[in-house]
XYZ file of C-alpha atoms in Angstrom:
607
model
C -32.051 -1.866 23.983
C -33.225 0.923 26.236
C -31.058 2.343 28.947
C -33.347 0.691 31.460
C -32.013 -2.841 30.413
C -28.350 -1.935 30.267
C -25.897 -3.534 32.827
C -25.357 -0.435 34.962
C -23.882 -0.303 38.357
C -26.057 0.750 41.249
C -24.416 4.198 41.461
C -25.027 4.858 37.842
C -28.575 3.840 38.225
C -28.988 6.170 41.029
C -27.440 9.011 39.169
C -29.922 8.430 36.323
C -32.980 8.299 38.735
C -31.830 11.728 40.139
C -31.453 13.227 36.703
C -34.925 11.798 35.484
C -36.644 13.438 38.681
C -34.994 16.797 37.724
C -35.985 16.425 34.046
C -38.658 13.759 33.324
C -38.186 14.620 29.449
C -34.335 14.087 29.311
C -33.271 12.277 26.284
C -31.532 8.776 26.224
C -28.559 10.423 24.687
C -28.100 12.802 27.651
C -28.804 10.004 30.310
C -26.334 7.635 28.519
C -23.737 10.304 28.697
C -24.314 10.796 32.331
C -24.168 6.939 33.016
C -20.973 6.637 31.057
C -19.289 9.668 32.755
C -20.112 8.068 36.087
C -18.824 4.659 34.924
C -15.710 6.230 33.535
C -15.135 8.192 36.969
C -15.131 4.880 38.708
C -12.372 3.667 36.356
C -10.280 6.773 36.998
C -11.216 9.118 34.332
C -12.106 12.708 35.397
C -14.492 13.578 32.488
C -16.109 12.052 29.385
C -14.279 12.937 26.087
C -17.183 12.909 23.558
C -14.930 12.321 20.484
C -13.572 9.059 22.077
C -17.019 7.556 22.750
C -19.307 8.889 20.021
C -20.848 5.961 17.984
C -19.326 3.259 20.398
C -20.941 0.432 22.382
C -19.601 0.917 26.001
C -22.208 -1.562 27.338
C -21.939 -4.126 24.624
C -24.111 -4.772 21.550
C -27.372 -3.491 23.144
C -26.827 0.176 22.991
C -24.892 2.532 20.445
C -23.974 6.187 21.473
C -24.969 8.831 18.893
C -22.692 10.189 16.452
C -20.673 13.239 17.756
C -22.535 16.045 16.288
C -26.010 14.883 17.185
C -24.779 13.885 20.743
C -23.093 17.258 21.385
C -26.458 19.118 20.109
C -28.584 17.042 22.365
C -26.357 17.586 25.448
C -26.112 21.350 24.845
C -29.910 21.569 24.592
C -30.584 19.810 27.838
C -31.416 21.641 31.009
C -29.170 18.976 32.796
C -26.088 20.256 30.972
C -24.519 23.635 31.776
C -21.495 25.660 30.629
C -18.710 26.127 32.903
C -19.702 28.288 35.905
C -23.373 27.100 35.575
C -25.269 25.494 38.501
C -26.101 22.218 36.658
C -25.546 18.417 37.348
C -23.427 18.076 34.185
C -20.969 20.492 32.800
C -19.920 20.637 29.218
C -16.513 22.213 28.825
C -15.278 22.040 25.283
C -15.457 18.411 24.030
C -15.479 17.135 27.740
C -18.376 16.432 29.818
C -18.041 16.302 33.556
C -20.180 15.550 36.619
C -20.300 18.864 38.125
C -18.430 18.283 41.300
C -15.336 17.186 39.370
C -15.627 20.013 36.930
C -15.473 22.172 40.202
C -12.421 20.284 41.529
C -10.481 20.460 38.400
C -11.106 24.080 37.551
C -10.515 25.254 41.031
C -7.463 23.183 41.519
C -5.963 24.662 38.213
C -6.807 28.159 39.350
C -5.054 27.536 42.822
C -1.909 26.278 41.137
C -1.728 28.949 38.718
C -2.209 31.763 41.423
C 0.516 30.245 43.559
C 2.690 29.845 40.658
C 2.425 33.546 39.826
C 3.139 34.676 43.348
C 6.750 34.035 43.666
C 8.258 34.660 47.252
C 11.078 37.038 47.902
C 14.455 35.078 48.013
C 17.737 36.025 49.176
C 19.730 34.533 46.236
C 23.085 34.855 47.766
C 21.997 33.055 50.992
C 20.307 30.293 48.855
C 23.360 29.727 46.869
C 25.495 29.381 49.827
C 22.910 26.986 51.389
C 22.686 24.855 48.389
C 26.669 24.664 47.900
C 26.992 23.463 51.578
C 23.873 21.029 51.718
C 24.440 19.451 48.332
C 28.519 19.316 48.507
C 28.424 15.525 48.273
C 26.714 15.652 44.853
C 29.688 17.220 42.985
C 29.977 14.521 40.632
C 26.403 14.625 39.280
C 26.050 17.049 36.338
C 23.566 18.623 36.385
C 22.763 17.902 40.088
C 19.068 17.503 39.777
C 18.711 17.308 43.553
C 20.312 20.797 44.113
C 18.260 22.204 41.060
C 14.887 20.890 42.635
C 15.911 22.528 46.017
C 16.552 25.784 44.299
C 13.119 25.824 42.637
C 11.235 24.800 45.675
C 12.807 27.608 47.717
C 11.948 30.064 44.725
C 8.480 28.792 44.147
C 5.260 28.477 46.031
C 4.446 25.182 44.105
C 7.253 22.676 43.573
C 6.917 19.061 41.994
C 9.679 16.716 42.335
C 9.548 13.302 40.512
C 11.931 10.467 40.738
C 12.045 6.783 40.737
C 12.972 4.526 43.788
C 16.478 5.509 45.148
C 16.730 8.838 43.385
C 16.822 10.784 46.773
C 13.476 12.457 46.934
C 13.468 12.337 50.691
C 17.063 13.466 50.939
C 16.417 16.303 48.593
C 13.361 17.679 50.640
C 14.987 17.487 54.050
C 17.945 19.545 52.582
C 15.639 21.947 50.652
C 13.584 22.566 53.850
C 16.967 23.381 55.493
C 17.684 25.891 52.933
C 14.335 27.361 53.257
C 14.720 27.785 57.021
C 18.002 29.472 56.346
C 16.350 32.311 54.394
C 15.997 35.581 56.215
C 12.702 35.539 58.021
C 11.908 31.943 57.663
C 13.364 30.584 60.824
C 10.014 29.964 62.266
C 8.084 28.576 59.205
C 5.320 25.896 60.081
C 6.111 22.842 58.103
C 3.685 19.913 57.721
C 4.561 16.366 56.359
C 1.783 14.291 54.935
C 1.143 11.445 52.739
C -1.948 9.499 51.288
C -1.483 6.360 53.571
C -0.294 5.735 57.168
C 2.489 3.599 55.921
C 3.762 6.235 53.467
C 3.387 8.872 56.276
C 5.407 6.764 58.688
C 8.142 6.074 56.176
C 8.427 9.688 55.335
C 8.838 10.848 58.952
C 11.324 8.195 59.721
C 13.546 9.028 56.640
C 13.382 12.724 57.380
C 14.394 12.148 61.178
C 17.252 9.917 59.894
C 18.304 12.277 57.083
C 18.413 15.536 59.230
C 20.702 14.227 61.874
C 23.850 14.599 59.541
C 22.863 17.909 57.899
C 25.592 20.635 58.006
C 23.324 23.190 59.482
C 22.738 24.607 62.899
C 20.868 22.890 65.884
C 18.152 25.667 65.602
C 17.488 24.579 62.004
C 17.605 20.904 62.923
C 15.025 21.549 65.620
C 12.859 23.489 63.165
C 12.651 20.467 60.711
C 9.412 18.439 61.416
C 9.710 14.712 62.651
C 6.028 13.805 62.432
C 3.956 13.145 59.366
C 0.147 12.685 58.989
C -1.989 11.092 56.513
C -3.864 13.379 54.236
C -7.286 12.556 55.639
C -6.265 13.371 59.151
C -4.558 16.539 58.196
C -7.563 17.844 56.374
C -9.989 16.604 59.138
C -12.107 14.162 57.077
C -15.609 13.713 58.341
C -16.203 9.878 58.012
C -16.950 9.050 54.452
C -18.544 12.288 53.507
C -16.866 14.413 50.845
C -16.624 17.407 53.387
C -13.496 18.154 55.338
C -12.858 20.373 58.348
C -10.089 22.531 56.736
C -11.110 24.658 53.912
C -10.277 28.019 52.719
C -12.541 29.380 55.383
C -10.599 27.357 57.936
C -7.228 26.932 56.484
C -4.360 24.791 57.763
C -2.069 26.339 60.280
C 1.067 25.753 57.877
C 3.351 27.806 55.798
C 4.879 24.676 54.013
C 3.157 21.588 53.259
C 5.195 18.488 51.953
C 3.178 15.664 50.238
C 5.021 12.309 49.713
C 3.932 9.607 47.177
C 1.780 12.456 45.586
C 1.195 10.157 42.430
C -1.448 8.287 44.654
C -3.375 11.609 45.364
C -6.549 11.716 43.403
C -8.049 14.944 42.032
C -10.612 15.352 44.659
C -8.211 15.136 47.386
C -5.543 17.486 45.753
C -8.416 20.179 45.134
C -9.326 20.144 48.877
C -5.695 20.186 49.848
C -4.945 23.327 47.856
C -8.191 24.745 49.019
C -7.072 24.219 52.570
C -3.627 25.553 52.239
C -3.256 29.206 53.218
C -2.863 31.687 50.265
C 0.832 32.397 50.988
C 1.469 28.659 51.947
C 4.010 26.663 49.763
C 3.355 23.219 48.506
C 6.060 20.602 47.825
C 4.988 17.480 46.036
C 7.105 14.485 45.891
C 6.311 11.236 43.894
C 7.108 9.137 40.886
C 5.307 10.210 37.567
C 5.787 6.672 36.185
C 3.969 4.975 38.909
C 0.214 3.940 38.962
C -2.243 6.829 39.577
C -4.526 7.029 42.428
C -7.301 4.442 42.563
C -9.927 7.189 42.597
C -10.355 9.608 39.551
C -7.607 11.658 38.232
C -3.834 11.506 37.500
C -2.835 15.024 38.936
C 0.708 14.288 39.622
C 1.524 12.774 36.099
C -0.299 15.670 34.536
C 1.760 18.318 36.335
C 5.000 16.452 35.424
C 3.904 16.175 31.753
C 4.340 19.917 31.373
C 7.879 20.357 32.782
C 10.724 22.250 30.989
C 13.016 25.306 31.719
C 12.829 28.230 29.174
C 16.069 30.243 28.711
C 15.370 32.653 31.463
C 14.607 30.065 34.135
C 17.826 28.020 32.934
C 19.889 31.368 33.324
C 18.508 32.022 36.861
C 19.234 28.389 37.934
C 22.793 28.570 36.618
C 23.393 31.826 38.344
C 22.244 30.393 41.625
C 23.274 26.849 41.476
C 26.287 26.862 39.128
C 24.474 24.066 37.199
C 23.666 24.178 33.541
C 20.330 22.801 32.593
C 18.949 21.994 29.126
C 16.523 24.647 27.728
C 13.176 23.327 26.547
C 9.906 24.867 25.418
C 7.663 24.528 28.200
C 3.952 23.727 27.645
C 2.673 24.567 31.058
C 2.729 27.677 33.156
C 3.971 25.424 36.033
C 6.726 23.908 33.779
C 9.597 25.347 35.745
C 8.275 24.223 39.017
C 8.783 20.568 37.929
C 12.152 18.630 38.323
C 12.885 15.173 37.621
C 15.652 13.259 39.537
C 17.203 10.786 37.428
C 20.036 9.346 39.233
C 19.245 6.205 41.375
C 21.213 5.560 44.562
C 19.390 2.188 45.149
C 19.928 0.728 41.731
C 23.631 0.648 40.622
C 24.414 0.977 36.791
C 24.504 -2.855 36.382
C 21.235 -3.544 38.443
C 18.873 -5.577 36.715
C 15.715 -4.101 38.513
C 17.113 -0.482 37.496
C 17.565 -1.682 33.784
C 14.142 -3.425 33.637
C 12.390 -0.367 34.919
C 14.063 1.867 32.180
C 13.183 -0.556 29.415
C 9.466 -0.815 30.783
C 9.057 3.082 31.017
C 10.453 3.407 27.233
C 7.808 0.785 26.020
C 10.763 -1.594 25.061
C 8.844 -4.917 25.076
C 11.441 -6.854 23.191
C 14.254 -5.451 25.244
C 12.311 -6.325 28.601
C 11.967 -10.029 27.657
C 15.558 -10.096 26.456
C 16.689 -8.734 29.866
C 14.684 -11.103 31.787
C 16.337 -14.056 29.909
C 19.762 -12.883 31.061
C 21.413 -14.255 34.136
C 20.775 -11.408 36.539
C 21.073 -12.052 40.179
C 18.302 -9.603 41.116
C 15.823 -10.907 38.401
C 14.282 -14.052 37.813
C 11.522 -14.735 35.288
C 9.263 -17.898 35.612
C 7.813 -18.100 32.039
C 5.537 -20.963 32.484
C 3.759 -20.625 35.875
C 1.495 -23.208 37.304
C -0.747 -22.731 40.299
C 0.872 -25.549 42.243
C 4.354 -24.478 41.673
C 3.421 -20.872 42.285
C 1.876 -21.755 45.658
C 4.795 -23.776 46.649
C 7.146 -20.877 45.916
C 4.956 -18.439 48.002
C 4.922 -20.803 50.864
C 8.660 -20.795 50.802
C 8.875 -17.252 50.582
C 6.831 -16.584 53.632
C 8.245 -19.603 55.554
C 10.815 -17.507 57.557
C 8.406 -14.744 58.475
C 5.928 -17.215 59.822
C 8.715 -18.853 62.008
C 9.532 -15.347 63.325
C 5.825 -14.377 63.913
C 5.268 -17.170 66.425
C 7.463 -15.494 69.113
C 8.031 -11.992 67.779
C 7.442 -8.461 68.916
C 5.486 -6.234 66.495
C 8.632 -4.475 65.250
C 10.343 -7.715 64.281
C 7.301 -9.154 62.792
C 6.892 -6.348 60.522
C 10.484 -6.451 59.561
C 10.191 -10.205 58.687
C 7.054 -9.565 56.758
C 8.569 -6.960 54.814
C 11.543 -9.220 53.402
C 9.167 -10.847 51.052
C 5.865 -9.917 49.263
C 3.538 -11.453 46.614
C 1.966 -8.750 44.342
C -0.669 -9.411 41.789
C -2.351 -7.230 38.989
C -5.832 -8.231 39.729
C -8.106 -9.313 42.660
C -10.006 -12.096 41.049
C -8.927 -15.342 39.150
C -6.579 -18.093 40.074
C -3.652 -15.587 40.033
C -5.586 -12.962 41.672
C -5.630 -11.716 45.312
C -8.720 -13.606 46.296
C -7.568 -17.037 44.799
C -4.019 -16.900 46.051
C -5.026 -15.846 49.652
C -7.725 -18.247 49.705
C -5.338 -21.296 48.735
C -2.697 -19.902 51.146
C -5.324 -19.841 53.882
C -6.273 -23.439 53.380
C -2.654 -24.686 53.594
C -2.001 -22.554 56.914
C -5.266 -23.764 58.316
C -3.827 -27.388 57.848
C -0.235 -26.238 59.209
C -1.649 -24.753 62.438
C -4.385 -27.290 62.751
C -7.089 -24.981 62.906
C -10.765 -25.809 63.004
C -13.095 -25.198 59.987
C -14.283 -21.857 61.405
C -10.896 -20.828 62.980
C -9.298 -18.162 60.941
C -6.842 -16.455 63.472
C -3.371 -17.474 64.111
C -0.019 -16.104 64.819
C 1.474 -14.575 61.592
C -1.749 -14.132 59.852
C -1.494 -10.791 57.803
C -4.676 -8.686 57.023
C -5.421 -5.549 55.229
C -8.345 -3.225 56.320
C -10.974 -2.619 53.524
C -12.840 0.290 54.970
C -12.161 3.358 56.886
C -12.891 3.369 60.735
C -12.348 6.789 61.992
C -13.076 5.870 65.533
C -10.242 3.299 65.547
C -7.824 5.287 63.442
C -7.730 2.313 60.774
C -8.094 3.087 57.214
C -8.371 1.170 53.828
C -5.168 -0.369 52.906
C -3.681 -0.513 56.503
C -1.747 -3.778 57.132
C -1.923 -5.574 60.270
C -0.104 -8.780 61.687
C -1.865 -11.189 64.150
C 0.569 -12.001 67.126
C 0.226 -13.973 70.325
C 0.683 -12.073 73.521
C -0.353 -11.999 77.268
C -3.902 -11.145 76.180
C -4.166 -13.776 73.511
C -4.219 -13.142 69.729
C -4.210 -9.408 68.834
C -3.802 -7.750 65.450
C -1.107 -4.952 65.412
C -0.729 -2.132 63.044
C 2.138 0.209 62.202
C 1.105 3.852 63.071
C 2.892 7.196 62.954
C 3.607 6.868 66.698
C 4.746 3.288 66.810
C 2.444 0.144 67.019
C -0.944 -0.391 68.213
C -3.043 -3.619 68.738
C -6.582 -4.496 68.554
C -8.780 -7.487 69.321
C -9.617 -9.599 66.336
C -13.205 -8.936 66.942
C -12.886 -5.068 66.896
C -11.326 -4.937 63.433
C -13.232 -3.065 60.478
C -13.868 -4.989 57.353
C -10.690 -6.833 56.469
C -9.091 -9.550 54.262
C -6.017 -11.636 54.472
C -3.021 -10.021 52.950
C -0.275 -12.434 51.987
C -1.153 -11.392 48.377
C -1.921 -7.797 47.707
C -2.504 -6.018 44.558
C 0.134 -3.660 42.990
C -2.327 -0.736 43.519
C -2.199 -1.438 47.270
C 1.576 -1.941 47.488
C 2.222 1.762 46.529
C 4.243 3.621 49.130
C 5.796 0.276 50.331
C 9.117 -1.332 49.847
C 10.027 -4.954 50.282
C 13.239 -6.736 50.137
C 12.056 -9.368 47.665
C 9.011 -9.159 45.388
C 7.138 -11.955 43.518
C 5.011 -10.489 40.949
C 2.163 -12.523 39.149
C 0.446 -11.244 36.083
C -2.743 -12.808 34.864
C -2.831 -15.499 32.253
C -5.334 -13.514 29.892
C -5.363 -10.105 28.548
C -7.184 -7.399 30.420
C -7.284 -3.693 31.119
C -5.196 -3.870 34.266
C -2.054 -4.896 32.344
C -0.367 -1.505 31.827
C 3.214 -0.244 31.903
C 2.609 1.644 34.896
C 1.365 -1.330 36.773
C 4.235 -3.456 35.750
C 6.720 -0.676 36.675
C 5.215 0.028 40.051
C 5.129 -3.763 40.816
C 8.814 -4.272 40.088
C 10.123 -1.201 41.795
C 8.599 -2.069 45.189
C 11.651 -4.437 45.383
C 14.869 -3.247 46.861
C 17.060 -6.438 46.124
C 15.330 -9.145 43.991
C 12.236 -9.369 41.787
C 10.559 -12.538 40.611
C 8.018 -12.232 37.766
C 5.754 -15.182 37.147
C 3.991 -14.542 33.771
C 3.678 -15.563 30.254
C 5.645 -13.653 27.642
C 2.659 -12.199 25.874
C 1.231 -10.871 29.122
C 4.605 -9.164 29.703
C 4.786 -7.617 26.224
C 1.160 -6.476 26.758
C 1.949 -4.694 29.865
C 4.998 -2.880 28.493
C 3.050 -1.790 25.357
C 0.050 -0.500 27.150
C 0.265 2.946 28.391
C -2.599 3.966 30.494
C -4.208 7.321 29.994
C -6.764 8.911 32.042
C -9.165 11.419 30.592
C -8.864 14.703 32.286
C -8.413 18.431 31.581
C -6.038 19.546 34.250
C -3.016 19.623 31.866
C -4.869 21.704 29.220
C -6.084 24.233 31.836
C -2.399 24.762 33.250
C -1.207 25.093 29.573
C -3.861 27.918 29.108
C -3.553 31.440 30.634
C -7.627 31.396 30.691
C -7.499 28.702 33.311
C -9.546 30.676 35.921
C -12.647 29.886 37.778
C -15.662 31.962 36.694
C -17.085 34.289 39.295
C -20.292 32.485 39.292
C -19.051 29.016 39.601
C -20.668 26.946 42.419
C -18.201 25.656 45.098
C -17.692 22.157 45.748
C -19.730 22.472 48.880
C -22.663 23.316 46.989
C -22.164 20.420 44.670
C -23.217 17.574 46.876
C -25.510 15.673 44.747
C -23.097 13.312 42.824
C -20.277 12.401 45.194
C-alpha cells in the first residue's frame, strides 16, 4: 500500500503535500518518516526515534517502514532533511528526527537553561542562612528539610525546579523562598511574576500566596513586595490568537526579575521555550510541579525531564549543609541542572495512615499487586467498585452531584463553585460508555427530565460546561469551567477568573461541552473534596501510571475507583515515556545552539 492510501490525519496529509511541493522526488521512506513524526508530535512525542520504529507498521498492515540502516541512509540523502543548524523542514539529530520548529524549540531551551545555570548570582550567605532559619523554623522536625533546601537553591540559582506531590508545601515553600530572596542585599525591589498554564491554576496560586504571606515572619516592606496576582502563561507572553508567535520574546522581554510558574508539569516544550526566550537574560525562573503527574497535552515532558537529572554532588551537598545546616545525600548527577532540582517528599495533606497517600506511593513505584491489595482494605478515604455497571455508575454520579444541584438553584457564583468542587467525576478517555461524552450525555438526559426541559433546551441552573476553544476577545480559554446560574438577567454562565467571577450570556460562549464528567488531563491543576475515577473496560494507550496517579491525587478527602482489576494493574504497570532529547542535551556540555540555527520565528511552516 502506498502512502496515499494510508489513514493519515489531515495535518499529516497537509505536511506531506508541502514536502512534495518542495521536493517532488522525495522517497516514500522520507515522507513516511515526516508523517510519523507529525503523528507522534500529536501524541506528545517531540521527535521520532528511528530505532524504535524501523521495520514497524505504525498504520497497520498496509505499510512497513524500512530497516534502520536503509531508512537512515535515505533520510540523510534527502534535501528535505538537514543537520542541526540547517534550514530544512526536517532535522536529523543523531538517531532522532524532528520537525524543524520542534528541534529549534528543544535546542534553544536547552541552551537557555544551561546558560542560566552557569550564571550564578551573587548571594550573601550569612543573610540567606539567617532568613532560612527564621522562615523555616517550624520545619525543625523534618530531616532533611527539603523545603528549606529548595529555598536555598532557588536563591542561589537562576533556575530552580521544585517537585512535590499534593500537600508537600510547594506554595508554602515558594512564598518563603521569595521572602528570603527579597531579604538579600539589593533585591528589595525585584519585579516578581506569578504564572500558571490555566486560569484556574493561576487563581489558586495567587490565593494560596496571599494567604501564606500574611503569617510570614518578615517586615511589612517584604510582605508588600510579594506578588498577589497571577497570570496565565498565554496572557503573560501575549499570545496572538492561535498563532505560534507571542508578543514577548528576547527582543521584547518580560519586565520581570523573577518568574514563578506553578503546575509546570502541564507546560509543553513550545511554551517553555517561548517562556525562557522572553525572560530577561539575568532573570530567575522557578518551576513548581509534580514530576509524577501527567505531562502536557501538547508535545514534550519538560518538567519530568528536568527532574530526571536531579542529584547533589559532594560540593553542592557541602555548600547546602554550610548554609542550611541540613545534611543531604550525595548522588552522582547526570545533568548540568542536577543541583537545581529539589523534590519535596513530606505530605502535609495526607497523613502517614492516609489511604490516598499510600495508594499514590504504590502507584508510583509500579506495585500493581500492592495497589489492588490496598484497595481491598477497609480504608475510610478509599473505595473500590470492582464490577462497575453503567446503571449503577450513573446512579452514584447523580447522588454525588445532588447536593451541588440543590445549591445551584439559588446560589451566588462563589457558593456554586464551592459546592461543585465537593465532588467530581473523572474519566480516562473521551469516548465510550465510560468516557466523558457517554457519561455527560447520559447525565444530560436525566437532568432534562428532572428540570422538565424541552427537547432542544439545554440550559438550566446548575449546568456545568467546559470551554473547548480559546476566545481571546472574551478572555475564555480551552479548559475553563463555567456554571450556569439564574439571576436578574436570566440564565448566565459564570467563570472563575484571576479577579473574581465573570458572567456571560449562554449565546456568547465559545465552543463548549457539558462538564459533569471530565478527563483526568483536564482536571490537572484542580482539587476536589471527593473524586470518582472511572477507568475504561478495555485496554488502551491512555491507561498509564501517571494518569492513574493524577486522577486519585485530585482528591483531598476521598477517592472512589470504578474499574476492573485488570485495568488497574495495567495502569500501574504502564509507565508512559515521551520521545525527546532535552535530557540528553542537558547532560552534555555540547548542548548549544549552532550559530547558523534558524530561529523559531523563521520556522513557521509546520506549526
